[in-house]
Amino acid sequence: MSKSREDVNRSLVKDVFVTTRIQPTLPQVTIPPSIGTPENVTTTIVDTSPRPHERSNLNKEIRKSNVILLVYSDHYSYERVALFWLPHFRSLGVNVPVVLCANKSDQNNNIPTDQVIEEEMLPVMAEFKEIDSCIRTSAREHHNINEVFFLCQKAVTDPIAPLFDAKESNLKPACVSALQRIFYLCDRDQDGYLSDKEIQEFQVKCFGKPLSNLDMSNIKASVQKYSADAVADKGITQSGFILLNKLFAEKGRHETVWLILRTFHYTDSLSLQSSFLAPKFDVPTNSSAELSPAGYRFFVDLFLLHDKDNDGGLSPSELSALFAPTPGLPSSWLENDFPSCTVRNDAGYVTLQGWLAQWSMTTFTSHKTTLAYLAYLGFDTTPPAPSSNKATPTTTALTVTKPRKRLPPTSRRRRLPPVSRTVLQAFILGAPHAGKSSLLANFLAPARPSASALSETYYAPSLSPRTAVNTVELPGGKQVTLILSDFPSSTASAILDNKERLNEQCDVLIYAYDSSDAASFSYILSLREKHPHLDDLPALFVATKADRDRVMQDCETQPEAYTENKGMQKPVHVSVAWEGVGELFVKVAE
């Protein structure tokens, strides 16, 4: 809408869009999408009157507006800008951008525009943050008429307020944070600089065409003029990239900053689009999500790129750098005490094998988390072809498996036909002291027999669920990711009561009992009696601590006879004090 004193020249609107004689209040004018911004928005211009008896209609139109064009032309109308109009807008609770326009510049040709801006406009803009921009016009000479309405459109489609703090003359923290993430994603080799090649890739992605050599040199020179640290031999630094965007904002080219931000999926509130972080990706019942070859390749490349010292593991500092463009480690990783839940090297750093296993587990248990982090980490910036600047959907990094096949409860066969899935989950159940924690530890890092025997000497009960994930090689060479979840005795019943979760997430149950403890197997019998639906799931019985003297179990049916009566495989006897415990996990996966 336009707002002015009655004697201010309102042909500002009429000279451009209406050809009839000027009226006290001009009729509404609509500018179609074909004329104006690249966003193809329809612009409606509403003229208003400052007369007291029309104040009610004025206030109604102000509240409906998306932007206010506030026009003055002389000293009196200029004084009213700060003394009446802007305070009045605030009193109405209106929070929309204001474009300040000094009209009738043809009557003051002797006063330079820079002087008008510095002496009249900037002081008002410093006091009232709602003023988005200012401009000097002349309706009579048709000077800056199209430009003033372009500014009004841009004040709505590309607002300066979320980007730039005029009082501090700096980009706002949220804008800086977004630009830092964009710099990270464009710095392909993670050397801290945007090389000429990386700048050209960024230019094509955002603006659709490369820079000329002259333009490249001019950009570097423009930022280096303000900061010697902005450009180095290797390219533009992060501070230089932030400075370049600050210069865009300062010079009224904030639409350029918005184009960059929106190319990288930022909203007007400078948050990432929800549709970008959580795209539609359906996983049918009894199916699961896994990483596709493109997903695995992306995470492999990410690991290798950030393993700066090439020691085969990601140190805390390397992990911190890798997750810089994200909110941090996924909450599920923290709950599972990453990286101790997966494969690590001697220094305790996650290895490539452990890294891929961790993401496979995350995708299996919460594919939405993987999709969000693929977005944060820039999977979409990986073009499908070197010459293409089209974004790659994050959903291409995932694939959906065929539904699980469950045997009917009456079936005596407990072995399912081979499946194509590569991620499997097993729940470990057993009484306290059954050796479940030792199995998990050996699954991640097979220990020397002496060390394993020593670990069983001391018992520390699990107080919360524990998870371990690793890869297992099956006969024939196929590799699968196996997730082992151990639940404390105090919470096992609550987990098992959730039949739906069991069917969706659990592929096989591992019943672990201490073969040297007469009371250990009875716990499993009690658990299965209390939860009869457990009989619907494939299961494997494991007799732990087989290096000790085996004792008769304190129950009517011994483990071997029980499994034979149920049509199950006989218990597998293992000890972490022996070598070859890894064969157990192969049997679980099979």
XYZ file of C-alpha atoms in Angstrom:
590
model
C 0.000 0.000 0.000
C 1.103 3.600 -0.438
C 0.756 6.180 2.312
C 1.362 9.900 2.009
C 0.259 13.403 2.800
C -2.592 14.574 0.610
C -0.512 17.193 -1.195
C 2.336 14.778 -1.944
C 2.372 13.950 -5.638
C 0.479 10.661 -5.861
C 0.908 10.426 -9.583
C 3.722 8.174 -8.417
C 1.223 5.391 -8.997
C -0.933 6.893 -11.718
C 1.863 7.927 -14.069
C 2.990 4.328 -14.342
C -0.118 2.202 -14.045
C -3.200 4.442 -14.587
C -3.753 7.020 -17.326
C -6.873 8.859 -16.097
C -7.000 12.158 -14.212
C -5.550 12.059 -10.686
C -8.106 11.689 -7.901
C -7.778 12.475 -4.166
C -7.561 8.746 -3.437
C -6.574 6.484 -6.280
C -8.384 3.222 -6.991
C -6.681 -0.077 -6.253
C -4.070 -1.115 -8.818
C -2.989 -4.716 -9.406
C 0.340 -5.535 -11.010
C 0.232 -9.021 -12.572
C 2.994 -11.608 -11.955
C 4.369 -11.077 -15.449
C 5.522 -7.599 -14.401
C 7.909 -7.484 -11.480
C 9.898 -9.940 -9.424
C 11.319 -13.286 -10.496
C 9.111 -14.865 -7.816
C 6.072 -14.110 -10.041
C 3.990 -12.551 -7.294
C 0.866 -10.500 -7.801
C 1.195 -7.015 -6.304
C -1.824 -4.978 -5.217
C -1.275 -1.239 -4.591
C -3.778 0.421 -2.276
C -3.758 4.216 -1.960
C -4.987 5.730 1.318
C -6.010 9.102 2.668
C -4.684 10.695 5.867
C -7.935 12.609 6.486
C -9.192 12.147 10.075
C -12.636 11.004 8.981
C -11.033 8.218 6.914
C -8.711 7.058 9.704
C -10.703 3.891 10.330
C -10.329 2.741 6.717
C -6.655 3.758 6.798
C -5.981 1.587 9.844
C -7.817 -1.332 8.272
C -5.685 -1.159 5.142
C -2.482 -0.796 7.153
C -3.270 -3.998 9.054
C -3.951 -5.845 5.784
C -0.746 -4.727 4.093
C 2.402 -6.753 3.493
C 4.547 -3.665 2.936
C 4.040 0.081 3.383
C 5.349 2.673 0.938
C 5.739 5.827 3.042
C 6.103 8.922 0.831
C 7.214 12.456 1.769
C 8.181 15.458 -0.358
C 8.927 18.458 1.884
C 10.137 19.339 5.361
C 6.691 19.078 6.967
C 5.879 15.658 5.506
C 9.408 14.497 6.346
C 8.978 15.468 10.002
C 5.682 13.560 10.089
C 7.480 10.355 9.107
C 9.259 10.001 12.462
C 6.837 11.958 14.626
C 3.548 10.447 13.491
C 3.510 7.770 10.806
C 6.048 5.256 12.047
C 4.874 5.501 15.697
C 1.302 5.130 14.402
C 2.176 1.911 12.572
C 3.706 0.554 15.751
C 0.633 1.522 17.788
C -1.466 -0.649 15.454
C 0.756 -3.632 16.197
C 1.846 -3.827 12.559
C 5.137 -5.568 11.867
C 5.693 -5.201 8.115
C 8.569 -3.643 6.163
C 8.407 0.038 5.263
C 9.946 1.560 2.143
C 10.753 5.250 2.670
C 10.352 7.374 -0.475
C 11.451 10.994 -0.972
C 9.289 12.151 -3.895
C 9.461 15.312 -6.071
C 13.226 15.138 -6.421
C 12.838 17.285 -9.533
C 12.060 20.253 -7.245
C 15.375 19.802 -5.404
C 17.789 19.056 -8.203
C 20.461 21.094 -6.478
C 20.605 18.636 -3.553
C 22.595 15.432 -4.324
C 20.846 12.139 -3.648
C 23.689 10.957 -1.407
C 23.150 14.004 0.783
C 19.401 13.350 1.036
C 20.041 9.757 2.009
C 22.693 10.634 4.596
C 20.939 13.642 6.165
C 17.283 12.626 5.927
C 16.855 8.907 5.451
C 19.647 7.179 7.350
C 18.830 8.884 10.708
C 15.225 7.699 10.449
C 16.304 4.206 9.385
C 18.628 3.990 12.378
C 15.741 4.798 14.725
C 13.071 2.632 13.074
C 14.238 -0.860 12.165
C 11.050 -1.554 10.231
C 12.320 0.649 7.386
C 13.596 -1.844 4.843
C 15.005 0.554 2.252
C 14.851 4.121 1.004
C 14.750 5.742 -2.416
C 14.441 9.161 -4.058
C 11.885 9.549 -6.867
C 10.266 12.045 -9.203
C 6.874 11.185 -10.675
C 7.050 14.166 -13.030
C 10.356 13.048 -14.523
C 9.507 9.376 -14.171
C 12.645 8.883 -12.090
C 12.922 5.639 -10.076
C 9.183 4.955 -10.370
C 9.509 1.316 -11.392
C 12.321 0.942 -8.887
C 10.272 2.088 -5.901
C 7.616 -0.571 -6.464
C 10.314 -3.129 -7.137
C 11.719 -2.275 -3.691
C 8.257 -2.794 -2.192
C 8.003 -6.206 -3.789
C 11.504 -7.151 -2.685
C 10.816 -5.962 0.867
C 8.258 -8.774 1.068
C 9.871 -11.481 -1.052
C 13.458 -10.754 0.031
C 13.304 -8.928 3.376
C 16.482 -7.391 4.728
C 15.445 -7.607 8.393
C 16.228 -11.323 8.929
C 19.633 -10.873 7.283
C 21.155 -7.597 8.348
C 21.373 -5.503 11.514
C 21.613 -1.914 10.286
C 22.476 -0.596 13.741
C 25.427 -2.962 14.125
C 26.164 -2.915 10.378
C 26.570 -6.678 10.440
C 24.812 -9.780 9.233
C 22.614 -11.316 11.908
C 23.833 -14.482 13.677
C 21.228 -16.755 12.060
C 22.258 -15.525 8.625
C 25.952 -15.996 9.399
C 25.260 -19.525 10.663
C 23.396 -20.409 7.458
C 26.164 -18.970 5.273
C 28.808 -20.865 7.251
C 26.951 -24.100 6.518
C 26.727 -23.191 2.837
C 30.471 -22.467 2.764
C 31.122 -25.869 4.374
C 29.028 -27.659 1.753
C 30.702 -25.817 -1.120
C 34.210 -26.425 0.244
C 34.398 -29.835 -1.397
C 37.915 -30.707 -0.251
C 37.398 -29.251 3.233
C 40.607 -27.233 3.114
C 38.942 -24.079 4.464
C 38.976 -22.219 1.131
C 36.685 -21.916 -1.873
C 38.922 -22.543 -4.859
C 38.086 -21.100 -8.273
C 36.566 -24.445 -9.240
C 34.444 -24.572 -6.091
C 33.321 -20.967 -6.622
C 32.253 -21.811 -10.174
C 30.275 -24.834 -8.917
C 28.612 -22.602 -6.340
C 27.884 -19.949 -8.989
C 26.288 -22.443 -11.376
C 24.218 -24.025 -8.607
C 22.841 -20.689 -7.359
C 22.719 -18.540 -10.494
C 22.719 -21.023 -13.355
C 25.821 -19.759 -15.144
C 29.576 -19.562 -14.451
C 31.579 -16.438 -13.742
C 33.920 -14.916 -16.274
C 37.568 -14.602 -15.307
C 37.059 -10.849 -14.954
C 34.071 -11.289 -12.645
C 36.034 -13.781 -10.548
C 38.887 -11.305 -10.164
C 36.500 -8.463 -9.323
C 34.791 -10.481 -6.593
C 38.102 -11.329 -4.962
C 39.297 -7.747 -5.227
C 36.078 -6.366 -3.736
C 36.303 -8.452 -0.566
C 40.077 -8.164 -0.265
C 39.685 -4.397 -0.265
C 37.844 -4.668 3.057
C 39.822 -7.526 4.594
C 43.264 -8.854 3.770
C 42.248 -12.229 5.238
C 39.280 -12.619 2.884
C 41.324 -14.107 0.042
C 44.378 -16.369 0.029
C 46.314 -18.217 -2.649
C 44.002 -21.219 -2.273
C 40.843 -19.154 -2.668
C 38.226 -17.244 -0.700
C 38.156 -17.925 3.038
C 35.032 -18.455 5.095
C 35.328 -14.936 6.516
C 35.675 -13.639 2.959
C 32.540 -15.487 1.888
C 30.603 -13.998 4.827
C 32.010 -10.553 4.018
C 30.918 -10.830 0.377
C 27.339 -11.502 1.440
C 27.511 -8.661 3.956
C 28.485 -6.325 1.118
C 25.509 -7.572 -0.900
C 23.196 -6.730 2.007
C 24.772 -3.340 2.655
C 24.453 -2.310 -0.989
C 20.789 -3.233 -1.230
C 21.423 -6.485 -3.087
C 19.949 -8.666 -0.380
C 17.914 -10.522 -3.026
C 21.255 -12.073 -4.008
C 21.764 -13.332 -0.456
C 18.216 -14.709 -0.420
C 18.771 -16.481 -3.725
C 21.812 -18.204 -2.235
C 19.955 -19.134 0.944
C 16.902 -20.456 -0.880
C 19.042 -22.471 -3.260
C 20.278 -24.282 -0.161
C 16.692 -24.803 1.096
C 16.448 -22.053 3.721
C 13.081 -20.532 4.609
C 12.301 -16.883 5.319
C 12.974 -17.594 9.001
C 16.436 -18.952 8.063
C 15.593 -22.498 9.066
C 15.901 -25.402 6.664
C 12.685 -26.345 4.898
C 10.804 -29.142 6.643
C 10.154 -30.822 3.285
C 13.916 -30.845 2.724
C 14.758 -32.349 6.111
C 11.828 -34.781 6.108
C 10.907 -35.697 2.520
C 8.151 -38.188 1.874
C 9.569 -41.684 2.163
C 7.191 -44.500 3.020
C 8.339 -47.736 4.619
C 5.557 -50.357 4.530
C 4.776 -52.557 7.512
C 7.267 -55.402 7.981
C 9.693 -53.701 5.599
C 12.715 -51.617 6.580
C 14.898 -48.877 5.154
C 18.529 -49.435 4.213
C 21.256 -47.351 2.627
C 21.394 -47.580 -1.144
C 24.756 -47.823 -2.963
C 24.616 -44.022 -3.389
C 24.043 -43.631 0.350
C 26.964 -45.883 1.239
C 29.197 -44.059 -1.230
C 28.261 -40.698 0.268
C 29.115 -41.773 3.820
C 32.338 -43.457 2.682
C 33.432 -40.261 0.926
C 32.475 -38.197 3.967
C 34.584 -40.406 6.247
C 37.622 -40.355 3.973
C 37.366 -36.594 3.484
C 37.453 -35.895 7.230
C 40.032 -38.507 8.219
C 42.721 -35.875 7.829
C 45.532 -37.881 9.418
C 44.636 -41.071 7.510
C 44.773 -43.181 10.659
C 41.596 -45.078 9.756
C 39.512 -43.471 12.503
C 37.630 -40.243 13.144
C 38.992 -38.449 16.201
C 36.728 -36.174 18.291
C 38.021 -33.100 16.447
C 37.468 -34.749 13.069
C 33.951 -35.779 14.080
C 33.277 -32.244 15.258
C 34.364 -30.849 11.889
C 32.293 -33.413 10.018
C 29.097 -32.607 11.957
C 29.673 -28.828 11.812
C 26.726 -28.181 9.437
C 24.341 -30.242 11.584
C 22.764 -29.832 15.039
C 25.399 -32.266 16.330
C 25.422 -36.030 16.784
C 21.967 -37.628 16.402
C 20.254 -38.081 19.759
C 20.064 -41.854 19.214
C 23.852 -41.948 18.876
C 24.254 -40.189 22.191
C 21.793 -42.592 23.817
C 23.836 -45.543 22.527
C 27.086 -43.958 23.762
C 28.617 -43.569 20.302
C 31.275 -44.510 19.304
C 31.551 -47.279 21.923
C 28.495 -48.967 20.372
C 30.333 -49.755 17.137
C 33.763 -50.706 15.812
C 36.709 -48.548 16.926
C 40.454 -48.606 16.426
C 43.037 -48.937 19.185
C 42.781 -45.205 19.906
C 39.038 -45.518 20.486
C 38.087 -43.718 17.250
C 35.290 -44.998 15.038
C 36.590 -46.847 11.978
C 35.103 -46.800 8.490
C 33.526 -50.185 9.187
C 32.000 -48.869 12.399
C 30.937 -45.608 10.727
C 29.012 -47.414 7.983
C 27.517 -49.873 10.458
C 26.345 -46.968 12.625
C 24.557 -45.292 9.713
C 23.062 -48.617 8.648
C 21.653 -49.027 12.144
C 20.351 -45.451 12.198
C 18.615 -45.968 8.860
C 17.091 -49.232 10.079
C 15.778 -47.857 13.371
C 14.952 -44.279 12.268
C 15.199 -43.586 8.552
C 13.869 -40.057 9.144
C 17.005 -39.272 11.149
C 19.220 -40.457 8.298
C 17.252 -38.401 5.772
C 17.587 -35.280 7.918
C 21.348 -35.737 8.320
C 21.792 -36.446 4.627
C 20.202 -33.033 4.095
C 22.343 -31.334 6.740
C 25.529 -32.880 5.375
C 24.865 -31.908 1.768
C 23.900 -35.110 -0.028
C 21.696 -33.029 -2.331
C 24.725 -30.989 -3.427
C 26.219 -34.094 -5.023
C 25.182 -33.689 -8.685
C 24.019 -36.766 -10.595
C 26.453 -35.792 -13.361
C 29.459 -33.441 -13.385
C 27.754 -31.102 -15.860
C 24.466 -30.955 -13.962
C 23.501 -28.485 -11.256
C 20.271 -30.266 -10.346
C 19.898 -31.321 -6.728
C 19.997 -35.010 -5.910
C 17.040 -35.985 -3.669
C 18.150 -37.395 -0.320
C 15.640 -40.224 -0.731
C 17.900 -41.738 -3.421
C 20.365 -42.547 -0.636
C 17.861 -44.999 0.858
C 16.073 -48.089 -0.369
C 13.146 -50.088 0.999
C 13.447 -53.824 1.601
C 10.907 -56.480 0.828
C 8.536 -57.277 3.737
C 9.752 -59.717 6.367
C 8.423 -63.234 6.143
C 7.154 -64.734 9.367
C 6.524 -68.433 9.856
C 3.113 -69.359 11.289
C 3.164 -70.206 15.019
C 2.214 -73.836 14.264
C 5.193 -74.352 11.976
C 7.884 -76.686 13.229
C 10.402 -75.125 10.831
C 12.366 -72.332 12.458
C 14.651 -71.433 9.550
C 13.403 -68.873 7.049
C 14.405 -68.880 3.375
C 17.274 -66.491 2.431
C 16.388 -62.819 2.372
C 17.850 -59.928 0.399
C 18.006 -57.576 3.392
C 21.445 -56.515 4.588
C 20.550 -55.073 8.020
C 19.267 -57.372 10.755
C 18.452 -56.833 14.414
C 18.611 -59.323 17.273
C 17.360 -58.862 20.839
C 19.446 -60.585 23.523
C 17.444 -61.867 26.487
C 18.671 -63.610 29.593
C 18.980 -63.542 33.354
C 21.482 -61.345 35.171
C 25.038 -62.818 35.061
C 24.183 -64.647 31.816
C 27.099 -62.967 30.007
C 25.086 -60.754 27.640
C 27.388 -57.744 28.069
C 30.437 -59.886 27.346
C 28.828 -61.080 24.123
C 28.217 -57.484 23.032
C 31.777 -56.470 23.857
C 33.204 -59.456 21.966
C 30.947 -58.709 19.007
C 32.603 -55.303 18.577
C 36.176 -56.218 19.447
C 37.097 -59.890 19.886
C 39.391 -59.914 22.902
C 42.302 -62.182 23.736
C 41.173 -65.241 25.668
C 42.986 -64.156 28.835
C 41.419 -60.717 28.734
C 37.962 -62.185 28.069
C 38.231 -64.543 30.999
C 39.282 -61.676 33.236
C 36.294 -59.586 32.104
C 33.893 -62.330 33.207
C 35.396 -62.340 36.676
C 33.873 -58.957 37.466
C 30.158 -58.362 37.031
C 28.597 -54.968 36.374
C 24.856 -55.228 35.687
C 23.388 -53.290 32.762
C 21.178 -50.486 34.047
C 19.907 -49.329 30.654
C 19.471 -50.866 27.195
C 22.701 -51.380 25.295
C 23.229 -51.688 21.567
C 26.126 -52.857 19.461
C 26.399 -52.864 15.676
C 28.943 -54.486 13.389
C 29.182 -56.239 10.047
C 29.128 -60.013 9.738
C 30.338 -62.008 6.753
C 28.137 -64.958 5.860
C 29.264 -68.106 4.037
C 29.529 -67.197 0.390
C 30.944 -63.739 1.125
C 27.731 -61.748 1.634
C 28.102 -59.090 4.330
C 25.247 -58.001 6.556
C 24.997 -55.431 9.312
C 23.927 -57.021 12.578
C 22.446 -54.977 15.419
C 22.491 -56.566 18.874
C 20.292 -55.028 21.575
C 20.580 -56.063 25.212
C 17.838 -55.127 27.639
C 18.288 -55.152 31.420
C 16.170 -57.685 33.279
C 14.258 -54.836 34.906
C 12.986 -53.495 31.554
C 12.896 -56.640 29.400
C 9.240 -57.415 30.162
C 8.118 -53.935 29.127
C 9.965 -54.283 25.833
C 8.541 -57.713 25.150
C 4.989 -56.603 25.918
C 5.142 -54.401 22.804
C 4.316 -57.076 20.263
C 4.086 -54.558 17.420
C 7.609 -53.272 18.025
C 8.953 -56.803 18.199
C 7.441 -57.715 14.860
C 8.672 -54.517 13.206
C 12.221 -54.363 14.565
C 13.316 -57.778 15.779
C 14.494 -60.404 13.309
C 15.744 -62.972 15.791
C 15.793 -63.493 19.562
C 18.945 -64.657 21.332
C 18.235 -66.438 24.602
C 21.456 -66.383 26.600
C 21.856 -68.492 29.747
C 24.852 -69.309 31.948
C 25.574 -73.015 31.469
C 27.433 -73.033 34.820
C 24.497 -71.514 36.752
C 21.649 -73.929 37.549
C 19.077 -71.104 37.882
C 19.885 -69.310 34.620
C 17.722 -71.244 32.129
C 14.566 -71.058 34.243
C 14.534 -67.277 33.698
C 14.159 -67.841 29.941
C 11.357 -70.391 30.427
C 9.511 -67.933 32.662
C 9.968 -65.153 30.112
C 8.601 -67.275 27.261
C 5.679 -68.452 29.352
C 4.769 -64.881 30.252
C 5.047 -63.718 26.627
C 3.748 -66.568 24.435
C 3.952 -64.441 21.285
C 7.755 -64.779 21.481
C 7.257 -68.193 19.928
C 6.363 -66.433 16.657
C 9.915 -65.097 16.244
C 13.013 -66.994 15.097
C 15.232 -67.723 18.077
C 18.652 -69.048 18.972
C 19.606 -70.375 22.419
C 23.146 -69.626 23.559
C 24.833 -71.387 26.472
C 27.492 -68.972 27.697
C 30.582 -69.538 29.848
C 31.109 -72.930 28.261
C 34.696 -72.931 29.534
C 33.330 -73.652 33.023
C 31.814 -76.882 34.346
C 28.327 -77.341 32.966
C 25.581 -77.993 35.514
C 22.055 -79.369 35.293
C 19.530 -76.571 35.011
C 17.073 -76.246 37.873
C 13.947 -76.926 35.782
C 11.950 -79.904 34.554
C 13.178 -79.690 30.963
C 16.825 -79.257 30.127
C 17.812 -76.799 27.349
C 18.628 -79.490 24.754
C 15.348 -81.310 25.293
C 13.374 -78.041 25.346
C 14.738 -76.831 22.006
C 14.243 -80.277 20.433
C 10.597 -80.339 21.558
C 10.113 -76.867 20.063
C 11.710 -77.811 16.756
C 14.548 -75.357 17.338
C 18.280 -75.598 16.886
C 20.072 -76.973 19.915
C 21.823 -74.421 22.175
C 25.139 -73.086 20.887
C 27.832 -73.379 23.568
C 30.266 -70.456 23.586
C 32.752 -68.762 25.829
C 34.399 -65.405 25.302
C 37.462 -67.052 26.787
C 37.654 -69.168 23.629
C 38.549 -68.142 20.133
C 35.965 -68.350 17.390
C 33.091 -66.624 19.189
C 32.487 -64.767 15.939
C 30.918 -67.924 14.525
C 28.012 -67.348 16.907
C 27.131 -64.060 15.250
C 27.274 -65.711 11.830
C 24.712 -68.257 13.095
C 22.535 -65.416 14.406
C 22.574 -63.688 11.033
C 21.921 -66.964 9.203
